[in-house]
Short mmCIF file of C-alpha atoms in Angstrom, two decimals:
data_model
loop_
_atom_site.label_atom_id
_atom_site.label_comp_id
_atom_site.label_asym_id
_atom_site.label_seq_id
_atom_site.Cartn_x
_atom_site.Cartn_y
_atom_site.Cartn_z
CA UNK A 1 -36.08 13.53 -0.68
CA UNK A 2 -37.81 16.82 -0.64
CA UNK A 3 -36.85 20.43 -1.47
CA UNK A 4 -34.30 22.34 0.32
CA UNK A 5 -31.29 19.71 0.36
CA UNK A 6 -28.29 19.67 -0.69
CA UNK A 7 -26.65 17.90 -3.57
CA UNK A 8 -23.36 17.66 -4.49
CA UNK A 9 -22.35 17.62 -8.10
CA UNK A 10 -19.00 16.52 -9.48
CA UNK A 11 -17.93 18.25 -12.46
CA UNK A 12 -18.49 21.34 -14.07
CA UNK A 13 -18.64 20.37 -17.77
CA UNK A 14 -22.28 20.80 -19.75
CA UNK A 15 -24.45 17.72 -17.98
CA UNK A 16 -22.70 18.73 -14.45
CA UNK A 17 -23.89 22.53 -14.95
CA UNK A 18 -26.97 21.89 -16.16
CA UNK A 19 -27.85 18.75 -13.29
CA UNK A 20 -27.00 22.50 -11.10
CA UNK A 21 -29.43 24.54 -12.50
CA UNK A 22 -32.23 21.38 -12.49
CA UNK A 23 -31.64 21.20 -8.62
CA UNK A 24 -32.13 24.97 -8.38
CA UNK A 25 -35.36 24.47 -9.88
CA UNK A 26 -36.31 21.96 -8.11
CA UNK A 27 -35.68 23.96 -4.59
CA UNK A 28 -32.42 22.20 -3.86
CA UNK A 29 -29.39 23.40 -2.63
CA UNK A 30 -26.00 22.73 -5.21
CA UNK A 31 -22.55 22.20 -4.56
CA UNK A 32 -20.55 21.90 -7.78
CA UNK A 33 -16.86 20.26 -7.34
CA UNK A 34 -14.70 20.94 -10.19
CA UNK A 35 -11.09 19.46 -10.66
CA UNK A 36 -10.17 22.24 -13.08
CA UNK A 37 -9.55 25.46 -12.83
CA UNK A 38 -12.75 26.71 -14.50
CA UNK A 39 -15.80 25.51 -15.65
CA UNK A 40 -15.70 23.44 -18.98
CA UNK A 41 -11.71 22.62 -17.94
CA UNK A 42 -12.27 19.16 -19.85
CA UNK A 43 -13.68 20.60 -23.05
CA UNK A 44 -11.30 23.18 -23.18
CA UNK A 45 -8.68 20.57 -23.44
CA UNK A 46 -10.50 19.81 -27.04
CA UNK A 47 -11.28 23.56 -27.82
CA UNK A 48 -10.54 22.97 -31.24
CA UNK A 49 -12.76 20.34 -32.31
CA UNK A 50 -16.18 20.75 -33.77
CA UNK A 51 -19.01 19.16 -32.70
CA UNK A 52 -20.90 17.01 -34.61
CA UNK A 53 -23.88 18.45 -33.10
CA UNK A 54 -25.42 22.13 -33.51
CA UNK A 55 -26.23 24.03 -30.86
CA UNK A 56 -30.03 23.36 -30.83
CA UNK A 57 -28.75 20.40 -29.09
CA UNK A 58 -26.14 21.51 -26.49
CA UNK A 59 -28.25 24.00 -24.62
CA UNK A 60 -29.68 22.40 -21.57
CA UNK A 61 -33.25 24.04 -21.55
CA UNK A 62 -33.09 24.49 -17.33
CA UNK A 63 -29.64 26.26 -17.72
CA UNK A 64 -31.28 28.34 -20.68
CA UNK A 65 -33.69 29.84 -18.15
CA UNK A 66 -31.28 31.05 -16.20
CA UNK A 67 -29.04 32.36 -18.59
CA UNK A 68 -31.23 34.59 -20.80
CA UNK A 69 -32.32 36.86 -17.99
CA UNK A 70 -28.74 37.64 -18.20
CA UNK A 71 -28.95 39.21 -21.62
CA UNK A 72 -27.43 36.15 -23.05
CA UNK A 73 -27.58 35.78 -26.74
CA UNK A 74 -29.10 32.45 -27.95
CA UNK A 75 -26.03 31.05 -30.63
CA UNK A 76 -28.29 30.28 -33.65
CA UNK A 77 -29.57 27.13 -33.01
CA UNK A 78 -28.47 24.67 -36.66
CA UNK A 79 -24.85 26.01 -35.98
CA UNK A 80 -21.97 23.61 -35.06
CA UNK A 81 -19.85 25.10 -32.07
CA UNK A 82 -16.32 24.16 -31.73
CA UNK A 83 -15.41 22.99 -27.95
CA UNK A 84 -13.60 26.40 -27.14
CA UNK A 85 -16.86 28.21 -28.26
CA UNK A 86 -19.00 26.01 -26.15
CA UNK A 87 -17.28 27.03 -23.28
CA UNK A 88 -17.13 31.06 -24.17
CA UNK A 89 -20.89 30.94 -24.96
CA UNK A 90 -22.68 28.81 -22.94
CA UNK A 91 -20.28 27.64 -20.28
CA UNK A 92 -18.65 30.04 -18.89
CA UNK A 93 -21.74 32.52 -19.19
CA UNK A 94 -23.65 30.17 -17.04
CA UNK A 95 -21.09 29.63 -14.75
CA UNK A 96 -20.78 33.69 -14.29
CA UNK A 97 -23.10 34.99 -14.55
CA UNK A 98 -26.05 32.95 -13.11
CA UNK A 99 -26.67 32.51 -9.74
CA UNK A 100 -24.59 29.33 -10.24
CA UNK A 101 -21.63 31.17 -9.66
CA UNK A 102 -22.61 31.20 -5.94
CA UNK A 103 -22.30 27.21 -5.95
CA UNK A 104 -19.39 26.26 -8.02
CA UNK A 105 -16.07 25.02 -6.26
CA UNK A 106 -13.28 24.90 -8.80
CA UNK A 107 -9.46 23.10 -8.58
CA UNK A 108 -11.08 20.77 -6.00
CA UNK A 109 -10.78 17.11 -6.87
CA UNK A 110 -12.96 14.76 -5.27
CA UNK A 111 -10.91 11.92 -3.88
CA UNK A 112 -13.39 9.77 -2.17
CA UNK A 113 -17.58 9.73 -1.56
CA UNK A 114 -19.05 7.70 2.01
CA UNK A 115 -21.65 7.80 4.13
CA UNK A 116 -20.99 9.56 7.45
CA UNK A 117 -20.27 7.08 10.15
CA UNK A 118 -20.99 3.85 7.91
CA UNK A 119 -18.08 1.87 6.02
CA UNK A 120 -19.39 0.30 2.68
CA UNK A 121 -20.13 -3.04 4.94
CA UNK A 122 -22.78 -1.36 7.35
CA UNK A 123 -26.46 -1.24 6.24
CA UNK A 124 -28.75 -0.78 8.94
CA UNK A 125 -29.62 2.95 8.53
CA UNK A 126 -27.31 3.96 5.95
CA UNK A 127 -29.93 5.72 3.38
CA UNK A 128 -30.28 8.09 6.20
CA UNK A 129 -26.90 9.00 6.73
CA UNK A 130 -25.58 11.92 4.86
CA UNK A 131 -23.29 11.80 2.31
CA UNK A 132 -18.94 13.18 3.09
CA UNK A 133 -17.13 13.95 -0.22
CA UNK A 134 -13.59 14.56 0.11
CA UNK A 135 -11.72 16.76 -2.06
CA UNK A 136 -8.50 18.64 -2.56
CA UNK A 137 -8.07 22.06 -3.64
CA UNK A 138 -4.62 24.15 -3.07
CA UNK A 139 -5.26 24.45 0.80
CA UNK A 140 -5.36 21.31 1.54
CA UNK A 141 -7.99 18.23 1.50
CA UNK A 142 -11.84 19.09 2.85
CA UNK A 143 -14.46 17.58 3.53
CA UNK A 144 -18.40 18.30 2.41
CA UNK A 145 -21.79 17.16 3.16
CA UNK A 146 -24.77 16.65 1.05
CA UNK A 147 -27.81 14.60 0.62
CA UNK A 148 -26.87 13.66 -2.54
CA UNK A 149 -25.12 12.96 -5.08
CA UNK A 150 -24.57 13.36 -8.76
CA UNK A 151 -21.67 11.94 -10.26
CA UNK A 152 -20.99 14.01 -13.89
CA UNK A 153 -17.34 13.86 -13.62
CA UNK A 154 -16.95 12.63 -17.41
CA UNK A 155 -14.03 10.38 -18.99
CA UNK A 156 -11.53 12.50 -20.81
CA UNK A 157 -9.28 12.25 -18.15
CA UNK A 158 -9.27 8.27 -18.16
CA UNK A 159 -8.22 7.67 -21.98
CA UNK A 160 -8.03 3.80 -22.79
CA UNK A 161 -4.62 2.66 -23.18
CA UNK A 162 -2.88 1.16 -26.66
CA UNK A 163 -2.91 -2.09 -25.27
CA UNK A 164 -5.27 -4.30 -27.55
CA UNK A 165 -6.45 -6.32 -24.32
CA UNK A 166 -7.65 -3.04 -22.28
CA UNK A 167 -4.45 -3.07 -20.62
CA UNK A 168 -1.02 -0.60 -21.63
CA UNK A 169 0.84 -2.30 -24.09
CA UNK A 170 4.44 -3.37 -22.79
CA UNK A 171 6.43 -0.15 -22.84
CA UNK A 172 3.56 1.99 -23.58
CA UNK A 173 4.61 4.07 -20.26
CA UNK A 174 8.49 4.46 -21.35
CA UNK A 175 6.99 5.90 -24.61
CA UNK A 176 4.25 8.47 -22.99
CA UNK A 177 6.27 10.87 -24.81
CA UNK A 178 6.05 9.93 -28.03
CA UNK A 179 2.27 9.16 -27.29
CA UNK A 180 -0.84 11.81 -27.17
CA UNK A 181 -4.17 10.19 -26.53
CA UNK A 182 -7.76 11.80 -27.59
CA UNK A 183 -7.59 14.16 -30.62
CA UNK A 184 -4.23 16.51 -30.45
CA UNK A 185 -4.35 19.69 -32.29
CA UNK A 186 -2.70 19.05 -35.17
CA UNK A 187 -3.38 21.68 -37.27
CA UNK A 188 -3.12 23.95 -34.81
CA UNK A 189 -0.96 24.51 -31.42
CA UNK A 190 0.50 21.25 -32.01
CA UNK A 191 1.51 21.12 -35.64
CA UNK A 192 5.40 21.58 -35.45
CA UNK A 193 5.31 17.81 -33.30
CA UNK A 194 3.65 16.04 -36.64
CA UNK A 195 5.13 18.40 -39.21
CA UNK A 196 6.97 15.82 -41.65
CA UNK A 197 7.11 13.37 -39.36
CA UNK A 198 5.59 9.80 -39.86
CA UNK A 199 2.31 9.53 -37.68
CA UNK A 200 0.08 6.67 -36.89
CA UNK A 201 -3.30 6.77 -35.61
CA UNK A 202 -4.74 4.27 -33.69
CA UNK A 203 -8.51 3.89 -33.20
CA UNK A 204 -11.45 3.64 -35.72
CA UNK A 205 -14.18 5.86 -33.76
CA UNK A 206 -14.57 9.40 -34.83
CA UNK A 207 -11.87 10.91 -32.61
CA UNK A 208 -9.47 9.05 -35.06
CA UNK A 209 -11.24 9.31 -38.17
CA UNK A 210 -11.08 13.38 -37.71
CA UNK A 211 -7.55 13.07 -36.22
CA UNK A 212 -6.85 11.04 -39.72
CA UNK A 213 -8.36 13.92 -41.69
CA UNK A 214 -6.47 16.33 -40.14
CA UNK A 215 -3.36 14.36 -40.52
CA UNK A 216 -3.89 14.26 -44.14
CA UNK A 217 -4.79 17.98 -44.20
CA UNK A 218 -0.93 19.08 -42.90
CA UNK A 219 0.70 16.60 -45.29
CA UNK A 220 -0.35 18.95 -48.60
CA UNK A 221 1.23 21.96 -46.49
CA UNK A 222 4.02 19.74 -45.29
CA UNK A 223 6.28 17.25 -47.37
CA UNK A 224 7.46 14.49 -45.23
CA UNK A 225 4.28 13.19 -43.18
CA UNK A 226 3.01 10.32 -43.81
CA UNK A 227 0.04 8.88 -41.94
CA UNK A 228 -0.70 5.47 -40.59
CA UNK A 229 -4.14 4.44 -39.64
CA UNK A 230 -3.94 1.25 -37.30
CA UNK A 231 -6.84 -0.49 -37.06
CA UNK A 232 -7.81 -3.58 -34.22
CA UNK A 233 -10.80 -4.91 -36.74
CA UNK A 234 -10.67 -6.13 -40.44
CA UNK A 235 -12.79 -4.03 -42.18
CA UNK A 236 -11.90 -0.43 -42.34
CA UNK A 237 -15.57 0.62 -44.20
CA UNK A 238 -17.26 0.43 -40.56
CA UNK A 239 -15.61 3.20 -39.52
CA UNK A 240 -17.45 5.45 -42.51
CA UNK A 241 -20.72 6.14 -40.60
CA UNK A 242 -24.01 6.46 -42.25
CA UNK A 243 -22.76 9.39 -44.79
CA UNK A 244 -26.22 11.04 -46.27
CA UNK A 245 -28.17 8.69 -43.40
CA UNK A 246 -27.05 10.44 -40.67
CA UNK A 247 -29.42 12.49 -39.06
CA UNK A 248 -26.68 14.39 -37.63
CA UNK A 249 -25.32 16.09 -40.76
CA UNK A 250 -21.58 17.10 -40.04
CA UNK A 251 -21.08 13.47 -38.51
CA UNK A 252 -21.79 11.76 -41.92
CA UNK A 253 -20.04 14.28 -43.69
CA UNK A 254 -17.16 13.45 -41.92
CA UNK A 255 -17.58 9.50 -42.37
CA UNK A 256 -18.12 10.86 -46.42
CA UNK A 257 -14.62 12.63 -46.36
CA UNK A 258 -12.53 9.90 -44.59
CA UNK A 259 -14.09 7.40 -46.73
CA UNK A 260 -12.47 9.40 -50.25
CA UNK A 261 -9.35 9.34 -48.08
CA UNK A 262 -8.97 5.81 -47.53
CA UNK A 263 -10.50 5.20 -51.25
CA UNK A 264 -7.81 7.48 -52.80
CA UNK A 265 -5.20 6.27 -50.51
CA UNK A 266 -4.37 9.49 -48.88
CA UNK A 267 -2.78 7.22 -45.90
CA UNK A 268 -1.89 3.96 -44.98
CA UNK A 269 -3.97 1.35 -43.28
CA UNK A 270 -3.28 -1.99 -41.43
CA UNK A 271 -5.86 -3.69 -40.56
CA UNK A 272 -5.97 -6.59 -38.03
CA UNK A 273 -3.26 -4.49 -35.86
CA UNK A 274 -3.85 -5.27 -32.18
CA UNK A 275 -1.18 -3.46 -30.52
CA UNK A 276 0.93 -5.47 -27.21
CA UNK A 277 4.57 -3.47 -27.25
CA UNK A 278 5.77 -0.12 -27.91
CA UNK A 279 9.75 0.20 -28.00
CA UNK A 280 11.69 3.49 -28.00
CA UNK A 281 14.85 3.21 -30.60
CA UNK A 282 17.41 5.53 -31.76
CA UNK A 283 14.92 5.83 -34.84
CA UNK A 284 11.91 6.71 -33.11
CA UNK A 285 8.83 4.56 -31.50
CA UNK A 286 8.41 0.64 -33.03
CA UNK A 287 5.03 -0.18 -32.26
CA UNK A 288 4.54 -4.19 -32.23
CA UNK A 289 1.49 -6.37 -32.76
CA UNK A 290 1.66 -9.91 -31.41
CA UNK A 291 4.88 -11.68 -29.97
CA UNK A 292 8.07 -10.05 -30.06
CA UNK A 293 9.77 -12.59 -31.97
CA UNK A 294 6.54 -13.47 -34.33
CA UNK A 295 4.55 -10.56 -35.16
CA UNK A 296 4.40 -7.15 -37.00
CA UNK A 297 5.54 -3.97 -36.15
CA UNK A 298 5.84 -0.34 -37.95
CA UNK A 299 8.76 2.60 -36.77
CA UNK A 300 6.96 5.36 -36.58
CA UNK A 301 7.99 9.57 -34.76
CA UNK A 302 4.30 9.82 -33.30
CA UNK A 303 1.45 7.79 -31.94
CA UNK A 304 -2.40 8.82 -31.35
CA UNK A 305 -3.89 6.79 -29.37
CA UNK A 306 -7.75 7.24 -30.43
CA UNK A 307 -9.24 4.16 -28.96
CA UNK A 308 -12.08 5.61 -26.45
CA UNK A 309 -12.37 6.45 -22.92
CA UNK A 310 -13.40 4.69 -19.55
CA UNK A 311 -14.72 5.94 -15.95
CA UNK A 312 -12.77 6.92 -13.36
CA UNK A 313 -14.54 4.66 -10.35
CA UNK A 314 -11.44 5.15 -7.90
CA UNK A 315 -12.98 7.92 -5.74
CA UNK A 316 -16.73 5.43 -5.65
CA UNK A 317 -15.06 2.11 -4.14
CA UNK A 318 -16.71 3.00 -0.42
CA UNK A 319 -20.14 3.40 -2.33
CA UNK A 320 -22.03 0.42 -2.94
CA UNK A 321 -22.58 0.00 -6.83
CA UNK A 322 -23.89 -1.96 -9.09
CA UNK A 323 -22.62 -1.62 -12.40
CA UNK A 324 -22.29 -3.68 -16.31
CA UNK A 325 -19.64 -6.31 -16.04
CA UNK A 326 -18.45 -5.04 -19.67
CA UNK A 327 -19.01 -1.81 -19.72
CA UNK A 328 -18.82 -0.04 -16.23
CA UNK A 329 -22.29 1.49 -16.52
CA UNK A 330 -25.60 0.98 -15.14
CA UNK A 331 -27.19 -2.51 -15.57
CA UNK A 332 -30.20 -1.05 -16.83
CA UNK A 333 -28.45 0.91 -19.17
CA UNK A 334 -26.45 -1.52 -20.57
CA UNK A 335 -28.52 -2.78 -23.21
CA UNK A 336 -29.28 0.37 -24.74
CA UNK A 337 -26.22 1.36 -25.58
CA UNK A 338 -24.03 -2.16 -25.64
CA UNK A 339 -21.80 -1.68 -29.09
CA UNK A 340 -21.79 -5.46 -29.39
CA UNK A 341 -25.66 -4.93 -30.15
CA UNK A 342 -25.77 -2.16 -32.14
CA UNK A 343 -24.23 0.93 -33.14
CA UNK A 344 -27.32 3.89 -34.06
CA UNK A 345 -26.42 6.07 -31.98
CA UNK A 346 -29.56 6.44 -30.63
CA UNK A 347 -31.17 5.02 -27.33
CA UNK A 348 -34.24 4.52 -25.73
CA UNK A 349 -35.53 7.44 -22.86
CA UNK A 350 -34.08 6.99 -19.46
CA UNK A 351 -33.35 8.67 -16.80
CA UNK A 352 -33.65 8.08 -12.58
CA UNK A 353 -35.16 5.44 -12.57
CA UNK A 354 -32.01 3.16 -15.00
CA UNK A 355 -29.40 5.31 -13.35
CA UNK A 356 -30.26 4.52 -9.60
CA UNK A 357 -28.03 2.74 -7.46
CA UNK A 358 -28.10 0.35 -4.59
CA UNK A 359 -26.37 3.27 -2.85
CA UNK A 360 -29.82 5.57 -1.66
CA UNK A 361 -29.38 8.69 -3.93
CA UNK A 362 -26.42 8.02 -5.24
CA UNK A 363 -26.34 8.63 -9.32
CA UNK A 364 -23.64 8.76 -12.08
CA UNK A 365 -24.80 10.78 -14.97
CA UNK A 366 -23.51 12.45 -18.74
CA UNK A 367 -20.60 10.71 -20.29
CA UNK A 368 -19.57 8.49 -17.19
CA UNK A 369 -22.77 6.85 -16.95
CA UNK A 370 -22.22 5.02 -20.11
CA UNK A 371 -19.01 3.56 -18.93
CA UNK A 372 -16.52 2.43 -21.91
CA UNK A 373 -19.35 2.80 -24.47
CA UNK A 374 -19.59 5.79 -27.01
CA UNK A 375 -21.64 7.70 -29.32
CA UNK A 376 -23.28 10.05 -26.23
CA UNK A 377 -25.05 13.15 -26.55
CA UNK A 378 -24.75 16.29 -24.13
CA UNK A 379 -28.45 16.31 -24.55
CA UNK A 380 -28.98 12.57 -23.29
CA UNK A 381 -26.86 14.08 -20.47
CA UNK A 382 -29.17 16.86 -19.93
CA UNK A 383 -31.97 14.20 -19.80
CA UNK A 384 -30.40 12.55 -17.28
CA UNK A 385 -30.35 15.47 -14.86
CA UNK A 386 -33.55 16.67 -15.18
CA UNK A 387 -35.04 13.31 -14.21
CA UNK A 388 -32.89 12.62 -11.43
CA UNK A 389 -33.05 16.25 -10.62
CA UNK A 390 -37.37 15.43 -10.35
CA UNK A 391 -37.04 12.10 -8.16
CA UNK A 392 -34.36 14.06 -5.34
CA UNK A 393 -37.70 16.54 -5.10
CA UNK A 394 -39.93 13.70 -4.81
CA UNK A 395 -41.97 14.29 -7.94
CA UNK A 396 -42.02 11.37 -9.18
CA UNK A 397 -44.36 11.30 -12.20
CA UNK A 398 -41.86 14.06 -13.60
CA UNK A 399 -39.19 11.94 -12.90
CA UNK A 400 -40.16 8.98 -14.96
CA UNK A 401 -41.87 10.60 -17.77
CA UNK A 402 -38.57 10.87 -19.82
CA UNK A 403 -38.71 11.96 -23.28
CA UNK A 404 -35.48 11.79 -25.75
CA UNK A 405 -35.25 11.64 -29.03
CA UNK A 406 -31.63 11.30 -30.81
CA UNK A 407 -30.42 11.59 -34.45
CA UNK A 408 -29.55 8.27 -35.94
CA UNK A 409 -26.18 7.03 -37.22
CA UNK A 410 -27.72 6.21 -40.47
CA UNK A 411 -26.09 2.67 -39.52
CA UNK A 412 -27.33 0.03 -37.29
CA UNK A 413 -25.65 -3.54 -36.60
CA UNK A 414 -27.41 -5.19 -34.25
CA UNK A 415 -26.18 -9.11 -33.77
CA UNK A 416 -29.37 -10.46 -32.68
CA UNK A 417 -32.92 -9.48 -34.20
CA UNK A 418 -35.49 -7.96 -32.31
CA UNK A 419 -38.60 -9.41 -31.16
CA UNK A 420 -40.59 -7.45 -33.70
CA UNK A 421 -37.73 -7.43 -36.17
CA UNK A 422 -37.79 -3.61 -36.07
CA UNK A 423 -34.95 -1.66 -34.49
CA UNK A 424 -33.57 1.77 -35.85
CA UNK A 425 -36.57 3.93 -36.39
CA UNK A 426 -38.86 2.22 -34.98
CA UNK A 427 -40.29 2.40 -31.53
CA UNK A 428 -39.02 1.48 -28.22
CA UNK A 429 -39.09 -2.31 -27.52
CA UNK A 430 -38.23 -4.64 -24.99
CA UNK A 431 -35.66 -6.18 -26.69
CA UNK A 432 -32.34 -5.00 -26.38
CA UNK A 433 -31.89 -2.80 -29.24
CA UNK A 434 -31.71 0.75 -27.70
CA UNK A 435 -33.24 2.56 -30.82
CA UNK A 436 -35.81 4.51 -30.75
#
């Protein structure tokens, strides 16, 4: 592909603004779909959690050139934004007053990507067939053209259910309303609906671990809450991070609190608690693990469920993907961020070239592109984009000389050894470890 074409870009969160402001760069034409009704509409769903990382590493450096000839004032670069101040100081800014304001499309939901005149079956001259996203906004459905494609829709809106076997857990849809998924607000807008009630939290990733701390926080202010942590493993000390390791210094000092938590009892855990039915009583919500008639349950007023997100691939079934049978990313990119293999937090560089798809042009990027695995960066995101933004010009030495660099866990458990018996820290290999 060469300059002047279009490409269409679903979502309007960080990685979908700045894959926008790579394409303008690059000569290209882009046409940003949002769902919401602004820019940043997903992250302003969590506006009140802090990031882990400061801002030197949530300003996309493309989207940075357009902004400062706006008078836009830099946030110093070692603080930690919450989500809401992302969005006031970066997002929105860029989405207002850039000249990416001209190309954004907001409350229009894609609901389906082909290729004009070709069904999924039909190959003979497909890569030359322009792209036809549809979408719905409050007049109606639409239709669009483009050349190509970026796919940065994200995967807050697809939480993963209770169910310990990827599925809902029997009932879990009766209960939705005893059930918030993600990380509520509990000190917050929220706090009346956990007030003195008794809460459990399922989930042992850091959307739990800082719900838990929050938890624990509004039971000194008010008497009566007690706090569950359900956990589906046996050994609540992996959820503590790397503490002083982490390279990322509020993210261990988080594991370092919720650690002193658990050690001084400050809630309740059970372990081993794989979750299959959820049953509204007179008394509140019984959450079961195991059979009905055999296994264990707790009564509880209020369940998080903090157990990770997936990727919407509804909208992609007339594309032709290709895509980890565990994970629902890239094949390429599976092995670099597989949490069977290791959990650092890091990954190797990639970009175009481990994102591509059988489909001609066709690319998911940010959040969605590593499926149901976590621990991603907005700045592997912004990675992403600027490579694939560099192979839709047709410069292709830019596209594949990817450099990334990530801040380590300060924990890595990897199940199989690498070839040179080096992983976090060490350089790149061709093993699957995805440190580098």
């Amino acid at each position: 592909m060469r300059a002047g074409k279009t490409v269409a870009i679903i979502g309007a969160g960080p990685v979908g603004l700045a894959a926008a402001a790579h394409v303008i760069e690059r000569g290209m034409t882009p046409v940003v779909l949002e769902a919401g009704s602004e820019a940043g509409h997903a992250v302003q769903q969590w506006s009140h959690v802090k990031l882990f990382s400061p801002w030197e590493y949530n300003v996309d450096e493309a989207a940075r050139r357009l902004l400062e000839p706006t008078g836009w004032n830099s946030p110093d670069p070692q603080a930690y934004p919450t989500g809401g101040e992302l969005v006031e100081r970066y997002l929105q800014p860029l989405a207002a007053r850039t000249i990416l304001q001209e190309h954004i499309h907001v409350s229009a939901r894609v609901t389906g990507i082909g290729r004009v005149g070709f069904d999924k079956v039909k190959t003979k001259g497909r890569g030359d067939a322009p792209f036809e996203l549809r979408y719905r906004n409050g007049a109606g459905e639409k239709t669009l053209r483009a050349d190509a494609v970026i796919d940065a829709s994200g995967t807050w809106w697809s939480p993963n259910p209770a169910g310990a076997n990827g599925l809902p857990a029997i009932g879990e849809r009766e209960a939705s309303n005893r059930i918030a998924y993600g990380m509520p607000d509990i000190l917050g807008a929220q706090r009346a609906r956990y007030a003195s009630k008794r809460v459990a939290v399922l989930g042992a990733g850091h959307s739990a671990i800082g719900t838990l701390i929050d938890l624990a926080t509004l039971a000194q202010s008010a008497p009566g809450t007690e706090v569950l942590w359900l956990i589906r493993g046996d050994d609540p000390a992996k959820s503590f991070g790397g503490g002083a390791n982490d390279k990322l210094e509020a993210r261990g000092a988080l594991g370092s609190m919720f650690a002193e938590l658990v050690q001084r009892r400050g809630l309740r855990v059970e372990s081993a608690f794989r979750v299959t039915h959820l049953t509204m009583t007179q008394d509140g919500l019984r959450i079961g693990a195991g059979s009905a008639c055999c296994g264990r349950s707790l009564l509880v007023d209020e369940l998080v469920v903090a157990t990770g997100f997936r990727p919407d691939l509804g909208f992609l079934s007339e594309l032709r993907l290709s895509l980890d049978p565990a994970l629902d990313c890239p094949p390429a990119l599976a092995p670099l961020i597989d949490p069977n293999e290791h959990s650092c937090g890091t990954v190797r560089p990639h970009g175009a070239l481990e994102l591509a798809q059988p489909e001609p042009e066709f690319y998911i990027a940010g959040m969605k592109s590593y499926g149901r695995a976590p621990t991603f960066l907005m700045l592997t995101g912004y990675e992403q984009v600027r490579s694939i933004a560099a192979e839709l010009a047709g410069d292709i030495p830019a596209a594949r000389r990817v450099q990334l660099v990530l801040p380590e866990t300060g924990v890595c458990n990897v199940s199989a050894s690498p070839k040179d018996g080096a992983c976090c820290g060490g350089p790149a290999t061709d093993s699957g470890c995805g440190c580098s």
